[in-house]
CSV table of C-alpha atoms and ligand atoms in Angstrom, one decimal:
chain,number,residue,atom,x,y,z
Y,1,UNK,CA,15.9,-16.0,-2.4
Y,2,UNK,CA,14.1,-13.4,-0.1
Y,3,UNK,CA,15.2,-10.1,1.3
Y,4,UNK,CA,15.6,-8.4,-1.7
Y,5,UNK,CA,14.0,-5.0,-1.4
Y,6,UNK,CA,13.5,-2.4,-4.4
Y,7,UNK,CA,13.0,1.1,-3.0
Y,8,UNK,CA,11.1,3.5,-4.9
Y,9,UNK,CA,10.9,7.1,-3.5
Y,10,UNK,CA,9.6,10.0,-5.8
Y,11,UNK,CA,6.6,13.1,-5.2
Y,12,UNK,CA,3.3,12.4,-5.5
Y,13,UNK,CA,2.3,12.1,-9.5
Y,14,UNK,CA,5.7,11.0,-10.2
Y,15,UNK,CA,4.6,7.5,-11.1
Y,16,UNK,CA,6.1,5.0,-8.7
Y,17,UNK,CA,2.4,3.4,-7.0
Y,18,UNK,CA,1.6,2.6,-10.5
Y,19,UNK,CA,5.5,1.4,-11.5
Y,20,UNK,CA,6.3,-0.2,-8.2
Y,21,UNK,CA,2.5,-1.8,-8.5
Y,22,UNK,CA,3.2,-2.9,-11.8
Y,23,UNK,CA,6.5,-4.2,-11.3
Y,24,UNK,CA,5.4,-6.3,-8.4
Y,25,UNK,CA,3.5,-8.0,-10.5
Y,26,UNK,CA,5.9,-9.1,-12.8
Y,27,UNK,CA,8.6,-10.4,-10.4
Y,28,UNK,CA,6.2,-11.4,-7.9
Y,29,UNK,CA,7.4,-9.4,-5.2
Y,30,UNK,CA,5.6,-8.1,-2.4
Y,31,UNK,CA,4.2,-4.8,-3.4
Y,32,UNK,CA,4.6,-2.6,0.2
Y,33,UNK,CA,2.8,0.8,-0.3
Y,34,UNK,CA,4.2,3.5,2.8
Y,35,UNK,CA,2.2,6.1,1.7
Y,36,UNK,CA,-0.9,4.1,2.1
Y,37,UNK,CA,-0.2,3.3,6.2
Y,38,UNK,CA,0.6,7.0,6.1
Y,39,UNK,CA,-2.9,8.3,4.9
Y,40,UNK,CA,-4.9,5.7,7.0
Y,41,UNK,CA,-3.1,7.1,10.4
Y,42,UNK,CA,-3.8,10.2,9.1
Y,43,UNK,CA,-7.5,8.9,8.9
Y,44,UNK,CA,-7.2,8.0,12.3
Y,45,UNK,CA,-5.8,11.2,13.5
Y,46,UNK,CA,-8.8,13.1,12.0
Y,47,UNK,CA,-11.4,10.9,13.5
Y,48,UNK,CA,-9.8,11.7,17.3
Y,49,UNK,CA,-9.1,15.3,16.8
Y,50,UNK,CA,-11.2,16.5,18.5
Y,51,UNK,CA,-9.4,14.9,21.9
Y,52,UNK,CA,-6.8,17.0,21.6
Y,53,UNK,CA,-3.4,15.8,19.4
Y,54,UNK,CA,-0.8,16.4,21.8
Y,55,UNK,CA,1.9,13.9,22.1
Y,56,UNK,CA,0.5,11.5,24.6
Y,57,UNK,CA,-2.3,11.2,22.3
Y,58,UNK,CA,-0.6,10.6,19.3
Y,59,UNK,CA,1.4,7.9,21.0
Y,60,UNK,CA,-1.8,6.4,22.3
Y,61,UNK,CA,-3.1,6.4,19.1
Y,62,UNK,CA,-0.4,4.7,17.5
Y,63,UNK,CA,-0.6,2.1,20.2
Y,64,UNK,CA,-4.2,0.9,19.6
Y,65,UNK,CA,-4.3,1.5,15.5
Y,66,UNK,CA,-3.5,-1.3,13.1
Y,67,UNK,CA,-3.0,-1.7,9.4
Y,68,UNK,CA,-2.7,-4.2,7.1
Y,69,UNK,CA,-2.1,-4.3,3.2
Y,70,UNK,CA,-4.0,-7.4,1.7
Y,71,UNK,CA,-3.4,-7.6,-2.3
Y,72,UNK,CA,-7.0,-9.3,-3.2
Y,73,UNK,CA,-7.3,-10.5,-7.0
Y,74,UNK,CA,-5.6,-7.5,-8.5
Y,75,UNK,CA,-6.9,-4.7,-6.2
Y,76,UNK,CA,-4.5,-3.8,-3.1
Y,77,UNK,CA,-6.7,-2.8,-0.1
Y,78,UNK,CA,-5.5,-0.8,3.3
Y,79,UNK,CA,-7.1,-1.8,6.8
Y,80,UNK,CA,-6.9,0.1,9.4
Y,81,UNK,CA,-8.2,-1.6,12.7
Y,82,UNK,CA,-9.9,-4.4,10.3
Y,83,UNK,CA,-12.1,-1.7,8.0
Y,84,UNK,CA,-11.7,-1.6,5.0
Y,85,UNK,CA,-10.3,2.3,4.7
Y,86,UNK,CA,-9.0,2.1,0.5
Y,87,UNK,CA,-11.2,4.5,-0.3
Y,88,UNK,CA,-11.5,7.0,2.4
Y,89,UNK,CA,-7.9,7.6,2.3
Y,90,UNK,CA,-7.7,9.3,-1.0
Y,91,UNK,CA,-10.2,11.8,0.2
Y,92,UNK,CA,-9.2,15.4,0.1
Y,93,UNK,CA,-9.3,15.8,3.6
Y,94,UNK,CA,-6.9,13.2,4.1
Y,95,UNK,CA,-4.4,14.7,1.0
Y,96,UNK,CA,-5.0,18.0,3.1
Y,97,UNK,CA,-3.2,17.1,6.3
Y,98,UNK,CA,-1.6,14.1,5.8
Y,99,UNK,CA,1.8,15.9,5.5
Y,100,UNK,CA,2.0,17.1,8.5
Y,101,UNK,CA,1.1,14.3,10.6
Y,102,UNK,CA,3.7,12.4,8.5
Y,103,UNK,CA,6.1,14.7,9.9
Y,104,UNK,CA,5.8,13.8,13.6
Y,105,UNK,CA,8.6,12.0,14.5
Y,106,UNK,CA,6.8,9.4,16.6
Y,107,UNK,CA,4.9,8.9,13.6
Y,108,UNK,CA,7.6,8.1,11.2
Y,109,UNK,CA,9.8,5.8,13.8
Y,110,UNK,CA,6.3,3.7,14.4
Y,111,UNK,CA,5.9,3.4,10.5
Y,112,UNK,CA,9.6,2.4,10.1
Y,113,UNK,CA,9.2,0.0,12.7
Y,114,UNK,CA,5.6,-1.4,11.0
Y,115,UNK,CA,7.5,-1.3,7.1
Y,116,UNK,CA,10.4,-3.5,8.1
Y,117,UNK,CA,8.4,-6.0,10.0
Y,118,UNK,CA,6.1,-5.9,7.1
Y,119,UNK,CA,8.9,-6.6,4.5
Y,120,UNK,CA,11.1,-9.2,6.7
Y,121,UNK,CA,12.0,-12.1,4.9
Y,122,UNK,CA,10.1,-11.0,1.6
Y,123,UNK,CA,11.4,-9.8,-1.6
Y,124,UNK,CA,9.7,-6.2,-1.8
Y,125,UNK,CA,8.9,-3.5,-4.0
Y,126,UNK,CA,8.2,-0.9,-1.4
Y,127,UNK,CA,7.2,3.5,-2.2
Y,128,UNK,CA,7.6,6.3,-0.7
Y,129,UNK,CA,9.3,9.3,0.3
Y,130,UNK,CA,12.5,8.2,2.7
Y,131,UNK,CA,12.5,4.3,1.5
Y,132,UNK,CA,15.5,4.4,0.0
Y,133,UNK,CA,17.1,6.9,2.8
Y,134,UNK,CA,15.8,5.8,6.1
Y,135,UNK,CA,13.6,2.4,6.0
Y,136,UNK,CA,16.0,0.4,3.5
Y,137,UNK,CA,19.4,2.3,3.4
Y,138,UNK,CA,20.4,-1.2,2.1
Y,139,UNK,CA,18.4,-1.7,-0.6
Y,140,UNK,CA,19.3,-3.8,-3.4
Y,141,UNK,CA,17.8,-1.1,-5.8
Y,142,UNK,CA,16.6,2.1,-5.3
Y,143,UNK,CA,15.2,4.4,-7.6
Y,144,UNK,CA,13.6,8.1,-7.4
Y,145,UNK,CA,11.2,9.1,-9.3
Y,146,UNK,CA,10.4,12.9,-10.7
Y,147,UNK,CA,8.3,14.5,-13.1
Y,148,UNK,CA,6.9,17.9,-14.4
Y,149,UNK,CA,4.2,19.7,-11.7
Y,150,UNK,CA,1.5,19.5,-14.6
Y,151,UNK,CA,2.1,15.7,-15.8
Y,152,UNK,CA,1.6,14.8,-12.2
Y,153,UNK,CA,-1.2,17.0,-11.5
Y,154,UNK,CA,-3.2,15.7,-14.4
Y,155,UNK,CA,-2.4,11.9,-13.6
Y,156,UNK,CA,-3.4,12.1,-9.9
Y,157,UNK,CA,-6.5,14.1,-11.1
Y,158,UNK,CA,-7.2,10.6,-13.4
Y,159,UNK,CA,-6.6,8.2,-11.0
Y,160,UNK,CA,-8.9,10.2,-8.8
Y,161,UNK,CA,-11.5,10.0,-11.3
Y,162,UNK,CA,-11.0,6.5,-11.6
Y,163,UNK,CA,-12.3,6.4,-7.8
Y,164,UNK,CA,-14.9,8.4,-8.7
Y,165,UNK,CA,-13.5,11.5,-6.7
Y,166,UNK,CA,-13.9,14.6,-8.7
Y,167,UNK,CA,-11.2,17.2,-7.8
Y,168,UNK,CA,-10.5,20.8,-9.5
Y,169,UNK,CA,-7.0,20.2,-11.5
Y,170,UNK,CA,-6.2,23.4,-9.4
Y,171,UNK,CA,-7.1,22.2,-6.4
Y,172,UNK,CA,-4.6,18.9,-6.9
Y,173,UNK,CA,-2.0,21.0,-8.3
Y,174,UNK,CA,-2.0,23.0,-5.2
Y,175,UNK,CA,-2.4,20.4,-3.1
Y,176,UNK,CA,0.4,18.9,-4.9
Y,177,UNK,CA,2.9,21.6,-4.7
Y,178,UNK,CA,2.0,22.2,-1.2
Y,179,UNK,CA,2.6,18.7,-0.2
Y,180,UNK,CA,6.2,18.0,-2.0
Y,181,UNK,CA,7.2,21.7,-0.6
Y,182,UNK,CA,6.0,20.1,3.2
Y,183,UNK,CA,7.4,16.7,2.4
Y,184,UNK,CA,10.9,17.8,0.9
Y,185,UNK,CA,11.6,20.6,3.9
Y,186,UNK,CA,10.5,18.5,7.0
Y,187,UNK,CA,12.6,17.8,9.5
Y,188,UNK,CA,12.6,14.2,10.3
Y,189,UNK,CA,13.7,12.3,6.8
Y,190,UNK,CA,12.5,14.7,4.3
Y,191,UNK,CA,12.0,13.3,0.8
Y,192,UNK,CA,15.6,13.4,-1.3
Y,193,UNK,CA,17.3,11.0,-3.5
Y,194,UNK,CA,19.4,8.6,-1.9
Y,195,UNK,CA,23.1,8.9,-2.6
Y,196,UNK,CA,22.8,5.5,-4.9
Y,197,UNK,CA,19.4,6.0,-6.7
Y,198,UNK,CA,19.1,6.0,-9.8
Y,199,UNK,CA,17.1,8.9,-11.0
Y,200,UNK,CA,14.2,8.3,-13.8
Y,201,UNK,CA,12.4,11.1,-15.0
Y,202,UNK,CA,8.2,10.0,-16.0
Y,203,UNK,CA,7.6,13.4,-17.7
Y,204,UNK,CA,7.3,11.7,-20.9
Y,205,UNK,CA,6.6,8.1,-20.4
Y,206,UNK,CA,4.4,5.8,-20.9
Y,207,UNK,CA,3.2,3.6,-17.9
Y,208,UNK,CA,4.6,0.4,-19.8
Y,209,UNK,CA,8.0,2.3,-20.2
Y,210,UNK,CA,8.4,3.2,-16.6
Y,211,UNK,CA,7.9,-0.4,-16.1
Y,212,UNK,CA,9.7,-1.7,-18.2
Y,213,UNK,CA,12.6,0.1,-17.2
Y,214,UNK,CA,12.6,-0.3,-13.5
Y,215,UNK,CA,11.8,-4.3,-14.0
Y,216,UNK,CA,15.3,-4.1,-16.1
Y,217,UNK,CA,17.2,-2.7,-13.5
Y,218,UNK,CA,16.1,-5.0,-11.2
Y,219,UNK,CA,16.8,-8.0,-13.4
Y,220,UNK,CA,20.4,-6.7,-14.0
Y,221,UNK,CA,20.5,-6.2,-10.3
Y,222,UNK,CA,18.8,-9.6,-9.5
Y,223,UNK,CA,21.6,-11.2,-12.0
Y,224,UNK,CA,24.5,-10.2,-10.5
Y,225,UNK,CA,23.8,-11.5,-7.1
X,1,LIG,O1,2.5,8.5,-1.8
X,1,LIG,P1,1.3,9.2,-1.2
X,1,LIG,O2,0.9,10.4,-2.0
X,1,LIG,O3,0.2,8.2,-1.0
X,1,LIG,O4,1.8,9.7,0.2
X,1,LIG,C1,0.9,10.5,1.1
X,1,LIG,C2,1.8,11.3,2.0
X,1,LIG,O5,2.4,10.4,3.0
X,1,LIG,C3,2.9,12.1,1.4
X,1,LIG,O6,2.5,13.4,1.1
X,1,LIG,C4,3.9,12.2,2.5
X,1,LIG,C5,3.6,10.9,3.4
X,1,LIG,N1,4.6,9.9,3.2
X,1,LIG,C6,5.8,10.0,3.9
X,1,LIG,O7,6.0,11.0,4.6
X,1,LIG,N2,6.7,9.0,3.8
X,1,LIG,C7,6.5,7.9,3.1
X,1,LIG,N3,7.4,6.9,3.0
X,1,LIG,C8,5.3,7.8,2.3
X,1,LIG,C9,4.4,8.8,2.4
């Protein structure tokens, strides 16, 4: 069987990369990161600024950039126009504006377009903001993710770490609250739970739970197809 897509949406810190990651690997589903291809047009964007960032620009842009998710071994990496960009986009200047170039429409509609031609014909575990709302209204299962400010701010500062990017915990928290306060107000596809998610709160679970959990619901889901 393929086509089956679960939708993961949730704020950043709320645990879906590292559920929907890990859940990919169990079912061996195509693990389709949206806030990745996000953050390396964002990349992009900064590189050209200087040009000016009107419309025509952004359009051009979008136009000549591509990106590409490879899984190799048990790393996932993000190209954008064949380099290698996985680390670069979890810089702080990247989690500083990539917000608000998400929010431009033309944006958004040329990342729809990308995500769906990505997942076509492949059972998916895709994350994000507007997955479950805009990009796969039809979702087999969707799920939204939440958890306290602090909880999130202190496992984004980890996995930071783990790239060897040292951050403030004050400075992610801010940038944190700032982003979920851009992300959930915008006015193309903000990020809200879809009418048929099911709602799991991370604040006090383990990484294995959080798993553990969604790769039930999927099961369940999977078994009564
Ligand atoms: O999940 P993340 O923190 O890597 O996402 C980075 C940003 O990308 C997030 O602040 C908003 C944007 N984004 C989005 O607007 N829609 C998505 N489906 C995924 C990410």
């Amino acid at each position: 069987m393929a086509g089956f897509i679960v939708a993961i949406d949730g704020a950043a810190g709320s645990g879906k990369s590292t559920t929907a990651k890990g859940v990919a690997r169990r079912l061996n589903f195509f693990y389709l990161d949206t806030g990745a291809m996000y953050r390396a047009f964002t990349l992009k964007y900064l590189q050209e600024k200087s040009v000016g960032i009107g419309e025509p620009v952004i359009k051009r842009l979008l136009q000549e950039t591509r990106i590409r998710l490879e899984k190799e071994g048990d790393e996932y990496h993000t190209y954008l126009d064949g380099e290698d960009v996985s680390l670069k986009i979890r810089e702080p200047e990247v989690n500083r504006f990539v917000s608000q170039v998400s929010a431009i429409p033309e944006v958004r509609e040329w990342m729809v377009h990308q995500q769906r031609r990505i997942a076509k014909d492949k059972n998916v575990v895709c994350e994000g903001r507007d997955i479950g709302t805009v990009v796969f209204p039809d979702a087999q299962v969707k799920i939204f993710m939440k958890a306290d400010i602090e909880v999130r701010a202190r496992r984004r500062k980890k996995e930071l770490l783990e790239k060897d990017i040292d951050v403030d915990l004050a400075e992610v928290m801010e940038n944190l609250k700032f982003r979920d306060q851009y992300d959930s107000t915008r006015e193309h596809s903000p990020l809200r739970v879809a009418r048929d998610a099911v709602i799991i709160d991370t604040t006090n679970l383990t990484i294995e739970q959080e798993i553990n959990l969604v790769e039930k619901i999927v099961r369940a889901r999977l078994k009564s197809l």
